[in-house]
Amino acid sequence: MDADVPTIVVPNVLLVKDDMDDATACAITTAIWSNADRIEAVHPAGASLTPDTAVQTHPIPLHPGAKMALDELG
């Protein structure tokens, strides 16, 4: 396309089973944030990933293990 096209925003959410243990969810979340620069290199939307936006998952509850990792990031 030659020009920007107005669109709606659709957030990306990684879904896991509710019985996933906290340590695994924490490790996955940490791995994502440890590689944020690689995600941004693949897609520019990766630049908008922040811990503040990561916790905005309503109506899907944030996994406790993911919350632990995000809390550690500040």
PDB file of N, CA and C in Angstrom:
ATOM      1  N   MET A   1       0.837  -1.168   0.000  1.00  0.00           N
ATOM      2  CA  MET A   1       0.000   0.000   0.000  1.00  0.00           C
ATOM      3  C   MET A   1       0.885   1.235   0.000  1.00  0.00           C
ATOM      4  N   ASP A   2       0.407   2.256  -0.614  1.00  0.00           N
ATOM      5  CA  ASP A   2       1.168   3.487  -0.710  1.00  0.00           C
ATOM      6  C   ASP A   2       0.926   4.448   0.446  1.00  0.00           C
ATOM      7  N   ALA A   3      -0.141   4.237   1.221  1.00  0.00           N
ATOM      8  CA  ALA A   3      -0.478   5.144   2.317  1.00  0.00           C
ATOM      9  C   ALA A   3      -0.971   4.352   3.513  1.00  0.00           C
ATOM     10  N   ASP A   4      -0.919   4.989   4.671  1.00  0.00           N
ATOM     11  CA  ASP A   4      -1.453   4.361   5.879  1.00  0.00           C
ATOM     12  C   ASP A   4      -2.949   4.138   5.730  1.00  0.00           C
ATOM     13  N   VAL A   5      -3.424   3.068   6.335  1.00  0.00           N
ATOM     14  CA  VAL A   5      -4.846   2.741   6.308  1.00  0.00           C
ATOM     15  C   VAL A   5      -5.341   2.682   7.746  1.00  0.00           C
ATOM     16  N   PRO A   6      -6.398   3.426   8.086  1.00  0.00           N
ATOM     17  CA  PRO A   6      -6.931   3.358   9.449  1.00  0.00           C
ATOM     18  C   PRO A   6      -7.412   1.937   9.764  1.00  0.00           C
ATOM     19  N   THR A   7      -7.044   1.466  10.933  1.00  0.00           N
ATOM     20  CA  THR A   7      -7.442   0.124  11.362  1.00  0.00           C
ATOM     21  C   THR A   7      -7.813   0.154  12.839  1.00  0.00           C
ATOM     22  N   ILE A   8      -8.349  -0.951  13.305  1.00  0.00           N
ATOM     23  CA  ILE A   8      -8.595  -1.092  14.734  1.00  0.00           C
ATOM     24  C   ILE A   8      -7.412  -1.827  15.355  1.00  0.00           C
ATOM     25  N   VAL A   9      -7.267  -1.720  16.630  1.00  0.00           N
ATOM     26  CA  VAL A   9      -6.188  -2.399  17.330  1.00  0.00           C
ATOM     27  C   VAL A   9      -6.716  -3.697  17.911  1.00  0.00           C
ATOM     28  N   VAL A  10      -5.994  -4.770  17.664  1.00  0.00           N
ATOM     29  CA  VAL A  10      -6.335  -6.078  18.212  1.00  0.00           C
ATOM     30  C   VAL A  10      -5.117  -6.563  18.986  1.00  0.00           C
ATOM     31  N   PRO A  11      -5.224  -6.645  20.306  1.00  0.00           N
ATOM     32  CA  PRO A  11      -4.050  -7.046  21.091  1.00  0.00           C
ATOM     33  C   PRO A  11      -3.702  -8.517  20.883  1.00  0.00           C
ATOM     34  N   ASN A  12      -2.438  -8.802  21.046  1.00  0.00           N
ATOM     35  CA  ASN A  12      -1.972 -10.187  21.023  1.00  0.00           C
ATOM     36  C   ASN A  12      -1.961 -10.704  22.446  1.00  0.00           C
ATOM     37  N   VAL A  13      -2.515 -11.885  22.642  1.00  0.00           N
ATOM     38  CA  VAL A  13      -2.549 -12.503  23.959  1.00  0.00           C
ATOM     39  C   VAL A  13      -2.085 -13.943  23.805  1.00  0.00           C
ATOM     40  N   LEU A  14      -1.128 -14.338  24.599  1.00  0.00           N
ATOM     41  CA  LEU A  14      -0.675 -15.719  24.617  1.00  0.00           C
ATOM     42  C   LEU A  14      -1.546 -16.469  25.612  1.00  0.00           C
ATOM     43  N   LEU A  15      -2.297 -17.432  25.136  1.00  0.00           N
ATOM     44  CA  LEU A  15      -3.208 -18.186  26.002  1.00  0.00           C
ATOM     45  C   LEU A  15      -2.561 -19.498  26.425  1.00  0.00           C
ATOM     46  N   VAL A  16      -2.756 -19.846  27.677  1.00  0.00           N
ATOM     47  CA  VAL A  16      -2.271 -21.119  28.205  1.00  0.00           C
ATOM     48  C   VAL A  16      -3.398 -21.765  28.997  1.00  0.00           C
ATOM     49  N   LYS A  17      -3.263 -23.053  29.235  1.00  0.00           N
ATOM     50  CA  LYS A  17      -4.258 -23.738  30.064  1.00  0.00           C
ATOM     51  C   LYS A  17      -4.179 -23.217  31.489  1.00  0.00           C
ATOM     52  N   ASP A  18      -5.307 -23.189  32.162  1.00  0.00           N
ATOM     53  CA  ASP A  18      -5.331 -22.629  33.509  1.00  0.00           C
ATOM     54  C   ASP A  18      -4.598 -23.485  34.533  1.00  0.00           C
ATOM     55  N   ASP A  19      -4.199 -24.704  34.157  1.00  0.00           N
ATOM     56  CA  ASP A  19      -3.449 -25.527  35.100  1.00  0.00           C
ATOM     57  C   ASP A  19      -1.933 -25.462  34.870  1.00  0.00           C
ATOM     58  N   MET A  20      -1.480 -24.551  33.989  1.00  0.00           N
ATOM     59  CA  MET A  20      -0.038 -24.390  33.810  1.00  0.00           C
ATOM     60  C   MET A  20       0.557 -23.893  35.124  1.00  0.00           C
ATOM     61  N   ASP A  21       1.691 -24.486  35.520  1.00  0.00           N
ATOM     62  CA  ASP A  21       2.293 -24.081  36.788  1.00  0.00           C
ATOM     63  C   ASP A  21       2.901 -22.685  36.669  1.00  0.00           C
ATOM     64  N   ASP A  22       2.972 -22.013  37.814  1.00  0.00           N
ATOM     65  CA  ASP A  22       3.445 -20.632  37.861  1.00  0.00           C
ATOM     66  C   ASP A  22       4.874 -20.484  37.345  1.00  0.00           C
ATOM     67  N   ALA A  23       5.735 -21.441  37.662  1.00  0.00           N
ATOM     68  CA  ALA A  23       7.138 -21.335  37.258  1.00  0.00           C
ATOM     69  C   ALA A  23       7.279 -21.349  35.734  1.00  0.00           C
ATOM     70  N   THR A  24       6.493 -22.190  35.068  1.00  0.00           N
ATOM     71  CA  THR A  24       6.554 -22.263  33.609  1.00  0.00           C
ATOM     72  C   THR A  24       6.040 -20.972  32.982  1.00  0.00           C
ATOM     73  N   ALA A  25       4.916 -20.464  33.485  1.00  0.00           N
ATOM     74  CA  ALA A  25       4.368 -19.210  32.958  1.00  0.00           C
ATOM     75  C   ALA A  25       5.335 -18.063  33.202  1.00  0.00           C
ATOM     76  N   CYS A  26       5.988 -18.053  34.351  1.00  0.00           N
ATOM     77  CA  CYS A  26       6.966 -17.021  34.664  1.00  0.00           C
ATOM     78  C   CYS A  26       8.161 -17.117  33.702  1.00  0.00           C
ATOM     79  N   ALA A  27       8.623 -18.328  33.438  1.00  0.00           N
ATOM     80  CA  ALA A  27       9.767 -18.525  32.539  1.00  0.00           C
ATOM     81  C   ALA A  27       9.432 -18.094  31.107  1.00  0.00           C
ATOM     82  N   ILE A  28       8.241 -18.422  30.640  1.00  0.00           N
ATOM     83  CA  ILE A  28       7.830 -18.029  29.288  1.00  0.00           C
ATOM     84  C   ILE A  28       7.758 -16.508  29.185  1.00  0.00           C
ATOM     85  N   THR A  29       7.146 -15.884  30.187  1.00  0.00           N
ATOM     86  CA  THR A  29       7.014 -14.428  30.180  1.00  0.00           C
ATOM     87  C   THR A  29       8.383 -13.770  30.230  1.00  0.00           C
ATOM     88  N   THR A  30       9.264 -14.278  31.052  1.00  0.00           N
ATOM     89  CA  THR A  30      10.622 -13.741  31.143  1.00  0.00           C
ATOM     90  C   THR A  30      11.351 -13.895  29.811  1.00  0.00           C
ATOM     91  N   ALA A  31      11.182 -15.038  29.164  1.00  0.00           N
ATOM     92  CA  ALA A  31      11.834 -15.264  27.865  1.00  0.00           C
ATOM     93  C   ALA A  31      11.340 -14.273  26.821  1.00  0.00           C
ATOM     94  N   ILE A  32      10.044 -13.986  26.832  1.00  0.00           N
ATOM     95  CA  ILE A  32       9.499 -13.019  25.882  1.00  0.00           C
ATOM     96  C   ILE A  32      10.138 -11.653  26.116  1.00  0.00           C
ATOM     97  N   TRP A  33      10.159 -11.208  27.360  1.00  0.00           N
ATOM     98  CA  TRP A  33      10.699  -9.877  27.655  1.00  0.00           C
ATOM     99  C   TRP A  33      12.202  -9.823  27.484  1.00  0.00           C
ATOM    100  N   SER A  34      12.888 -10.928  27.663  1.00  0.00           N
ATOM    101  CA  SER A  34      14.340 -10.960  27.463  1.00  0.00           C
ATOM    102  C   SER A  34      14.701 -10.865  25.985  1.00  0.00           C
ATOM    103  N   ASN A  35      13.728 -11.115  25.127  1.00  0.00           N
ATOM    104  CA  ASN A  35      13.958 -11.077  23.687  1.00  0.00           C
ATOM    105  C   ASN A  35      13.104 -10.029  22.984  1.00  0.00           C
ATOM    106  N   ALA A  36      12.697  -9.007  23.717  1.00  0.00           N
ATOM    107  CA  ALA A  36      11.826  -7.974  23.158  1.00  0.00           C
ATOM    108  C   ALA A  36      12.457  -7.315  21.936  1.00  0.00           C
ATOM    109  N   ASP A  37      13.775  -7.139  21.937  1.00  0.00           N
ATOM    110  CA  ASP A  37      14.438  -6.527  20.789  1.00  0.00           C
ATOM    111  C   ASP A  37      14.317  -7.403  19.543  1.00  0.00           C
ATOM    112  N   ARG A  38      14.348  -8.704  19.708  1.00  0.00           N
ATOM    113  CA  ARG A  38      14.177  -9.619  18.565  1.00  0.00           C
ATOM    114  C   ARG A  38      12.742  -9.581  18.050  1.00  0.00           C
ATOM    115  N   ILE A  39      11.791  -9.481  18.962  1.00  0.00           N
ATOM    116  CA  ILE A  39      10.389  -9.387  18.555  1.00  0.00           C
ATOM    117  C   ILE A  39      10.189  -8.113  17.744  1.00  0.00           C
ATOM    118  N   GLU A  40      10.744  -7.015  18.215  1.00  0.00           N
ATOM    119  CA  GLU A  40      10.624  -5.746  17.497  1.00  0.00           C
ATOM    120  C   GLU A  40      11.302  -5.824  16.128  1.00  0.00           C
ATOM    121  N   ALA A  41      12.405  -6.553  16.026  1.00  0.00           N
ATOM    122  CA  ALA A  41      13.097  -6.686  14.742  1.00  0.00           C
ATOM    123  C   ALA A  41      12.249  -7.431  13.717  1.00  0.00           C
ATOM    124  N   VAL A  42      11.405  -8.338  14.199  1.00  0.00           N
ATOM    125  CA  VAL A  42      10.542  -9.115  13.303  1.00  0.00           C
ATOM    126  C   VAL A  42       9.297  -8.324  12.916  1.00  0.00           C
ATOM    127  N   HIS A  43       8.782  -7.554  13.889  1.00  0.00           N
ATOM    128  CA  HIS A  43       7.570  -6.770  13.620  1.00  0.00           C
ATOM    129  C   HIS A  43       7.627  -5.477  14.416  1.00  0.00           C
ATOM    130  N   PRO A  44       7.417  -4.332  13.766  1.00  0.00           N
ATOM    131  CA  PRO A  44       7.517  -3.051  14.464  1.00  0.00           C
ATOM    132  C   PRO A  44       6.565  -2.904  15.648  1.00  0.00           C
ATOM    133  N   ALA A  45       5.460  -3.623  15.658  1.00  0.00           N
ATOM    134  CA  ALA A  45       4.523  -3.536  16.778  1.00  0.00           C
ATOM    135  C   ALA A  45       5.169  -4.013  18.075  1.00  0.00           C
ATOM    136  N   GLY A  46       6.247  -4.763  17.964  1.00  0.00           N
ATOM    137  CA  GLY A  46       6.959  -5.209  19.150  1.00  0.00           C
ATOM    138  C   GLY A  46       7.501  -4.058  19.972  1.00  0.00           C
ATOM    139  N   ALA A  47       7.694  -2.903  19.341  1.00  0.00           N
ATOM    140  CA  ALA A  47       8.186  -1.729  20.062  1.00  0.00           C
ATOM    141  C   ALA A  47       7.173  -1.229  21.084  1.00  0.00           C
ATOM    142  N   SER A  48       5.915  -1.568  20.895  1.00  0.00           N
ATOM    143  CA  SER A  48       4.881  -1.085  21.817  1.00  0.00           C
ATOM    144  C   SER A  48       4.665  -2.022  23.002  1.00  0.00           C
ATOM    145  N   LEU A  49       5.412  -3.117  23.062  1.00  0.00           N
ATOM    146  CA  LEU A  49       5.295  -4.027  24.199  1.00  0.00           C
ATOM    147  C   LEU A  49       5.921  -3.399  25.436  1.00  0.00           C
ATOM    148  N   THR A  50       5.120  -3.255  26.461  1.00  0.00           N
ATOM    149  CA  THR A  50       5.622  -2.744  27.734  1.00  0.00           C
ATOM    150  C   THR A  50       4.992  -3.563  28.856  1.00  0.00           C
ATOM    151  N   PRO A  51       5.642  -3.623  30.006  1.00  0.00           N
ATOM    152  CA  PRO A  51       5.006  -4.317  31.134  1.00  0.00           C
ATOM    153  C   PRO A  51       3.644  -3.721  31.484  1.00  0.00           C
ATOM    154  N   ASP A  52       3.487  -2.415  31.291  1.00  0.00           N
ATOM    155  CA  ASP A  52       2.198  -1.777  31.589  1.00  0.00           C
ATOM    156  C   ASP A  52       1.087  -2.295  30.680  1.00  0.00           C
ATOM    157  N   THR A  53       1.383  -2.449  29.399  1.00  0.00           N
ATOM    158  CA  THR A  53       0.354  -2.939  28.479  1.00  0.00           C
ATOM    159  C   THR A  53       0.186  -4.456  28.585  1.00  0.00           C
ATOM    160  N   ALA A  54       1.231  -5.142  29.012  1.00  0.00           N
ATOM    161  CA  ALA A  54       1.170  -6.602  29.098  1.00  0.00           C
ATOM    162  C   ALA A  54       0.152  -7.089  30.114  1.00  0.00           C
ATOM    163  N   VAL A  55      -0.114  -6.292  31.134  1.00  0.00           N
ATOM    164  CA  VAL A  55      -1.060  -6.713  32.171  1.00  0.00           C
ATOM    165  C   VAL A  55      -2.507  -6.382  31.802  1.00  0.00           C
ATOM    166  N   GLN A  56      -2.699  -5.719  30.682  1.00  0.00           N
ATOM    167  CA  GLN A  56      -4.042  -5.340  30.248  1.00  0.00           C
ATOM    168  C   GLN A  56      -4.641  -6.472  29.404  1.00  0.00           C
ATOM    169  N   THR A  57      -5.112  -7.502  30.064  1.00  0.00           N
ATOM    170  CA  THR A  57      -5.615  -8.695  29.382  1.00  0.00           C
ATOM    171  C   THR A  57      -7.125  -8.886  29.527  1.00  0.00           C
ATOM    172  N   HIS A  58      -7.793  -7.943  30.165  1.00  0.00           N
ATOM    173  CA  HIS A  58      -9.233  -8.070  30.419  1.00  0.00           C
ATOM    174  C   HIS A  58      -9.979  -8.389  29.134  1.00  0.00           C
ATOM    175  N   PRO A  59     -10.863  -9.330  29.095  1.00  0.00           N
ATOM    176  CA  PRO A  59     -11.465 -10.084  30.188  1.00  0.00           C
ATOM    177  C   PRO A  59     -10.736 -11.393  30.515  1.00  0.00           C
ATOM    178  N   ILE A  60      -9.592 -11.622  29.911  1.00  0.00           N
ATOM    179  CA  ILE A  60      -8.835 -12.843  30.170  1.00  0.00           C
ATOM    180  C   ILE A  60      -7.933 -12.593  31.379  1.00  0.00           C
ATOM    181  N   PRO A  61      -8.002 -13.424  32.413  1.00  0.00           N
ATOM    182  CA  PRO A  61      -7.166 -13.185  33.596  1.00  0.00           C
ATOM    183  C   PRO A  61      -5.686 -13.433  33.286  1.00  0.00           C
ATOM    184  N   LEU A  62      -4.835 -12.588  33.844  1.00  0.00           N
ATOM    185  CA  LEU A  62      -3.396 -12.744  33.706  1.00  0.00           C
ATOM    186  C   LEU A  62      -2.944 -13.916  34.581  1.00  0.00           C
ATOM    187  N   HIS A  63      -2.158 -14.809  34.019  1.00  0.00           N
ATOM    188  CA  HIS A  63      -1.671 -15.969  34.770  1.00  0.00           C
ATOM    189  C   HIS A  63      -0.806 -15.477  35.936  1.00  0.00           C
ATOM    190  N   PRO A  64      -0.952 -16.065  37.119  1.00  0.00           N
ATOM    191  CA  PRO A  64      -0.146 -15.637  38.268  1.00  0.00           C
ATOM    192  C   PRO A  64       1.362 -15.688  38.004  1.00  0.00           C
ATOM    193  N   GLY A  65       1.814 -16.681  37.258  1.00  0.00           N
ATOM    194  CA  GLY A  65       3.245 -16.778  36.933  1.00  0.00           C
ATOM    195  C   GLY A  65       3.692 -15.650  36.020  1.00  0.00           C
ATOM    196  N   ALA A  66       2.845 -15.259  35.073  1.00  0.00           N
ATOM    197  CA  ALA A  66       3.162 -14.123  34.202  1.00  0.00           C
ATOM    198  C   ALA A  66       3.199 -12.848  35.028  1.00  0.00           C
ATOM    199  N   LYS A  67       2.285 -12.725  35.964  1.00  0.00           N
ATOM    200  CA  LYS A  67       2.263 -11.540  36.828  1.00  0.00           C
ATOM    201  C   LYS A  67       3.538 -11.459  37.645  1.00  0.00           C
ATOM    202  N   MET A  68       4.029 -12.599  38.139  1.00  0.00           N
ATOM    203  CA  MET A  68       5.271 -12.606  38.913  1.00  0.00           C
ATOM    204  C   MET A  68       6.423 -12.054  38.066  1.00  0.00           C
ATOM    205  N   ALA A  69       6.510 -12.527  36.828  1.00  0.00           N
ATOM    206  CA  ALA A  69       7.598 -12.072  35.944  1.00  0.00           C
ATOM    207  C   ALA A  69       7.468 -10.584  35.651  1.00  0.00           C
ATOM    208  N   LEU A  70       6.261 -10.117  35.374  1.00  0.00           N
ATOM    209  CA  LEU A  70       6.061  -8.715  35.053  1.00  0.00           C
ATOM    210  C   LEU A  70       6.305  -7.824  36.264  1.00  0.00           C
ATOM    211  N   ASP A  71       5.941  -8.302  37.459  1.00  0.00           N
ATOM    212  CA  ASP A  71       6.223  -7.551  38.683  1.00  0.00           C
ATOM    213  C   ASP A  71       7.734  -7.381  38.883  1.00  0.00           C
ATOM    214  N   GLU A  72       8.499  -8.423  38.552  1.00  0.00           N
ATOM    215  CA  GLU A  72       9.951  -8.354  38.682  1.00  0.00           C
ATOM    216  C   GLU A  72      10.542  -7.338  37.716  1.00  0.00           C
ATOM    217  N   LEU A  73       9.901  -7.159  36.555  1.00  0.00           N
ATOM    218  CA  LEU A  73      10.375  -6.179  35.574  1.00  0.00           C
ATOM    219  C   LEU A  73      10.091  -4.747  36.022  1.00  0.00           C
ATOM    220  N   GLY A  74       9.139  -4.615  36.937  1.00  0.00           N
ATOM    221  CA  GLY A  74       8.812  -3.287  37.450  1.00  0.00           C
ATOM    222  C   GLY A  74       7.755  -2.673  36.650  1.00  0.00           C
TER     223      GLY A  74
END
